[in-house]
Amino acid sequence: MRNTDAAGTTGVVLAAGGGTRLGRGPKALLPYRGRPLVESVAAALLDGGCREVVVVLGAGAVDVQAAAGLDRCRTVLNPDWRSGMGSSLLLGNATADARDHLMVALVDQPGVTAATVRRLLAAHRPGRVTAAAYDGGAAANEDGGRGLRRGHPLVIDAVLRQAVADTVTGDAGARAFLRAHPELVDPVDCSDLSSGLDVDAPEHLYLLD
């Protein structure tokens, strides 16, 4: 049964890329614990408390829809997926209920679990962006020198969605907004739940084990 405690948040899974760097076709179809990776990420968002999940597909969309169990989600096709992640984020934002907060997740992040989602939704404050953060080692970074690196998923408050969308270009997603407004971003340490790493290249395939 879907958790309704966090009604008012729509999850958006960015799953349109072709996985060129990885060389194994769309990352959405990577096998993870007996099912396609996109199915696992979408299920985590739903089971963690998102009211609805929108899965943005692109490369290999027909194959993804045939292989993955996404019947609990809304799927939309991004015909402009080659332009980069930004167009998928904009499509997901336009598809989601305008009254909802937006939780943005990447399809190539197998460590996302329902526990991660619940933690972010519980921590979210009105008018803010809540971002999962992970152990980045001892070096200082843009999150205040606490050894954390900002990652995904992230929750964009409903009142900020248009402002974020106005900054989206190419493959950058929400990065420009986050860098321009660090005072609005609340990092939430999720290091105990996952490394937060993406499956970007062949050397990252161990994350699927």
Coordinates of C-alpha atoms in Angstrom, one line a residue:
M1 CA 0.0 0.0 0.0
R2 CA 1.3 3.5 -0.8
N3 CA 2.3 5.6 2.1
T4 CA 0.1 8.7 2.2
D5 CA 1.9 10.5 5.1
A6 CA 3.8 12.6 2.6
A7 CA 0.9 13.3 0.2
G8 CA 1.8 16.4 -1.8
T9 CA 5.2 15.2 -3.1
T10 CA 5.6 13.8 -6.6
G11 CA 8.7 11.8 -7.4
V12 CA 10.3 12.2 -10.7
V13 CA 12.7 9.5 -11.9
L14 CA 15.1 10.8 -14.7
A15 CA 15.5 7.7 -16.8
A16 CA 15.7 8.9 -20.4
G17 CA 19.5 8.7 -21.0
G18 CA 21.1 6.2 -23.5
G19 CA 23.9 5.2 -21.2
T20 CA 26.6 6.0 -23.8
R21 CA 29.5 6.1 -21.3
L22 CA 28.5 2.8 -19.8
G23 CA 28.1 1.1 -23.1
R24 CA 25.3 -1.2 -22.1
G25 CA 22.2 0.6 -23.5
P26 CA 19.8 2.6 -21.3
K27 CA 20.7 2.6 -17.7
A28 CA 17.0 2.1 -16.9
L29 CA 17.4 -1.5 -18.0
L30 CA 20.4 -2.4 -15.9
P31 CA 19.6 -5.5 -13.8
Y32 CA 19.5 -4.8 -10.1
R33 CA 18.4 -7.4 -7.6
G34 CA 16.2 -9.3 -10.0
R35 CA 14.5 -6.4 -11.8
P36 CA 15.4 -3.4 -14.0
L37 CA 17.0 -0.5 -12.2
V38 CA 14.3 1.9 -13.1
E39 CA 11.7 -0.3 -11.4
S40 CA 13.8 -0.4 -8.2
V41 CA 14.3 3.4 -8.0
A42 CA 10.6 4.2 -8.8
A43 CA 9.4 1.7 -6.2
A44 CA 11.7 3.3 -3.6
L45 CA 10.1 6.7 -4.2
L46 CA 6.6 5.3 -4.0
D47 CA 7.2 3.1 -1.0
G48 CA 9.1 5.9 0.8
G49 CA 6.1 8.2 0.7
C50 CA 5.8 10.0 -2.6
R51 CA 2.1 10.5 -3.6
E52 CA 2.9 9.8 -7.2
V53 CA 5.9 8.9 -9.3
V54 CA 6.5 10.2 -12.8
V55 CA 9.2 8.2 -14.8
V56 CA 10.7 10.2 -17.7
L57 CA 11.8 7.8 -20.4
G58 CA 13.7 8.4 -23.7
A59 CA 16.3 6.0 -25.1
G60 CA 14.8 2.5 -25.5
A61 CA 11.5 3.6 -24.1
V62 CA 9.6 0.7 -25.7
D63 CA 12.0 -1.8 -24.3
V64 CA 12.0 -0.2 -20.8
Q65 CA 8.2 -0.2 -20.7
A66 CA 8.1 -3.8 -21.7
A67 CA 10.7 -5.0 -19.2
A68 CA 10.0 -2.9 -16.1
G69 CA 7.0 -3.1 -13.8
L70 CA 6.0 0.6 -13.8
D71 CA 2.2 0.1 -13.6
R72 CA 2.1 2.1 -10.3
C73 CA 3.8 5.1 -12.0
R74 CA 3.0 7.6 -14.7
T75 CA 5.5 7.3 -17.6
V76 CA 6.2 10.1 -20.1
L77 CA 8.4 10.1 -23.1
N78 CA 11.0 12.8 -23.6
P79 CA 11.6 13.0 -27.4
D80 CA 14.4 15.5 -26.8
W81 CA 16.3 13.2 -24.4
R82 CA 19.6 13.5 -26.4
S83 CA 19.8 17.2 -25.3
G84 CA 20.6 16.1 -21.7
M85 CA 19.0 15.6 -18.3
G86 CA 17.6 19.1 -18.2
S87 CA 14.9 18.5 -20.7
S88 CA 13.8 15.4 -18.7
L89 CA 13.7 17.4 -15.5
L90 CA 11.6 20.1 -17.2
L91 CA 9.2 17.5 -18.6
G92 CA 8.9 15.8 -15.2
N93 CA 8.2 19.2 -13.6
A94 CA 5.5 20.0 -16.1
T95 CA 3.9 16.6 -15.7
A96 CA 3.7 16.6 -11.9
D97 CA 0.8 18.2 -10.1
A98 CA 1.6 21.9 -9.8
R99 CA 0.7 21.9 -6.1
D100 CA 3.2 19.2 -5.2
H101 CA 6.7 19.3 -4.0
L102 CA 9.1 17.5 -6.4
M103 CA 11.4 14.8 -5.4
V104 CA 14.0 14.3 -8.2
A105 CA 15.9 10.9 -8.4
L106 CA 18.4 9.6 -11.0
V107 CA 17.8 6.2 -12.5
D108 CA 21.5 5.3 -12.2
Q109 CA 21.6 5.5 -8.4
P110 CA 20.9 2.0 -7.1
G111 CA 21.4 3.0 -3.5
V112 CA 18.2 4.9 -3.3
T113 CA 15.8 3.2 -0.9
A114 CA 12.5 3.8 0.7
A115 CA 14.4 4.7 3.9
T116 CA 16.3 7.4 2.0
V117 CA 13.0 8.9 0.7
R118 CA 11.3 8.8 4.1
R119 CA 14.3 10.6 5.7
L120 CA 14.3 13.4 3.1
L121 CA 10.5 13.9 3.2
A122 CA 10.6 14.0 7.0
A123 CA 13.4 16.6 7.0
H124 CA 11.9 18.9 4.3
R125 CA 11.0 22.4 5.3
P126 CA 8.7 24.8 3.5
G127 CA 10.3 27.0 0.8
R128 CA 13.5 25.0 0.8
V129 CA 15.4 22.4 -1.2
T130 CA 16.2 19.2 0.7
A131 CA 19.1 17.2 -0.7
A132 CA 20.6 13.8 0.2
A133 CA 24.2 14.1 1.2
Y134 CA 26.8 11.5 1.4
D135 CA 30.2 11.0 3.0
G136 CA 32.7 12.8 0.8
G137 CA 35.8 12.2 2.8
A138 CA 37.8 14.7 4.9
A139 CA 38.1 17.4 2.3
A140 CA 36.0 20.6 2.6
N141 CA 33.4 21.1 0.0
E142 CA 30.5 23.3 -1.1
D143 CA 28.2 21.9 1.6
G144 CA 30.1 23.7 4.3
G145 CA 33.3 21.7 4.8
R146 CA 31.6 18.9 6.8
G147 CA 32.9 16.1 4.5
L148 CA 29.5 15.7 2.9
R149 CA 28.8 15.9 -0.9
R150 CA 25.4 16.9 -2.1
G151 CA 23.6 14.3 -4.2
H152 CA 20.3 12.9 -5.1
P153 CA 17.4 12.5 -4.5
L154 CA 16.5 16.0 -3.7
V155 CA 13.2 17.6 -2.8
I156 CA 12.3 20.9 -4.5
D157 CA 9.6 22.8 -2.6
A158 CA 6.5 23.6 -4.6
V159 CA 7.1 27.3 -4.3
L160 CA 10.5 26.9 -5.8
R161 CA 9.7 24.7 -8.8
Q162 CA 9.3 27.5 -11.4
A163 CA 12.4 29.3 -10.2
V164 CA 14.4 26.1 -10.5
A165 CA 12.9 25.4 -14.0
D166 CA 13.9 28.8 -15.2
T167 CA 17.6 27.9 -14.6
V168 CA 17.6 24.4 -16.2
T169 CA 19.7 24.0 -19.4
G170 CA 21.4 21.1 -21.1
D171 CA 22.6 18.3 -18.9
A172 CA 22.9 20.4 -15.7
G173 CA 19.5 19.8 -14.2
A174 CA 18.9 21.9 -11.1
R175 CA 22.7 22.4 -10.5
A176 CA 22.7 26.1 -11.5
F177 CA 19.9 27.0 -9.0
L178 CA 21.5 25.0 -6.2
R179 CA 24.8 26.7 -6.7
A180 CA 23.2 30.2 -7.0
H181 CA 21.2 29.7 -3.8
P182 CA 23.1 27.6 -1.3
E183 CA 21.2 29.3 1.5
L184 CA 18.1 27.5 0.4
V185 CA 19.6 24.0 0.4
D186 CA 19.4 21.7 3.4
P187 CA 21.7 18.7 3.1
V188 CA 20.6 15.6 4.9
D189 CA 23.2 13.0 5.7
C190 CA 22.2 9.6 4.2
S191 CA 25.7 8.1 4.3
D192 CA 24.4 5.3 6.6
L193 CA 22.0 4.2 3.9
S194 CA 24.1 4.4 0.7
S195 CA 27.3 5.7 -0.8
G196 CA 25.1 7.8 -3.1
L197 CA 27.3 7.0 -6.1
D198 CA 26.0 6.8 -9.7
V199 CA 26.6 4.0 -12.2
D200 CA 28.3 6.2 -14.7
A201 CA 31.1 4.0 -16.2
P202 CA 32.0 0.3 -16.3
E203 CA 34.1 0.6 -13.2
H204 CA 30.9 1.5 -11.3
L205 CA 29.1 -1.7 -12.1
Y206 CA 30.0 -3.1 -8.7
L207 CA 27.2 -0.9 -7.3
L208 CA 24.7 -3.3 -8.9
D209 CA 26.0 -6.3 -7.0

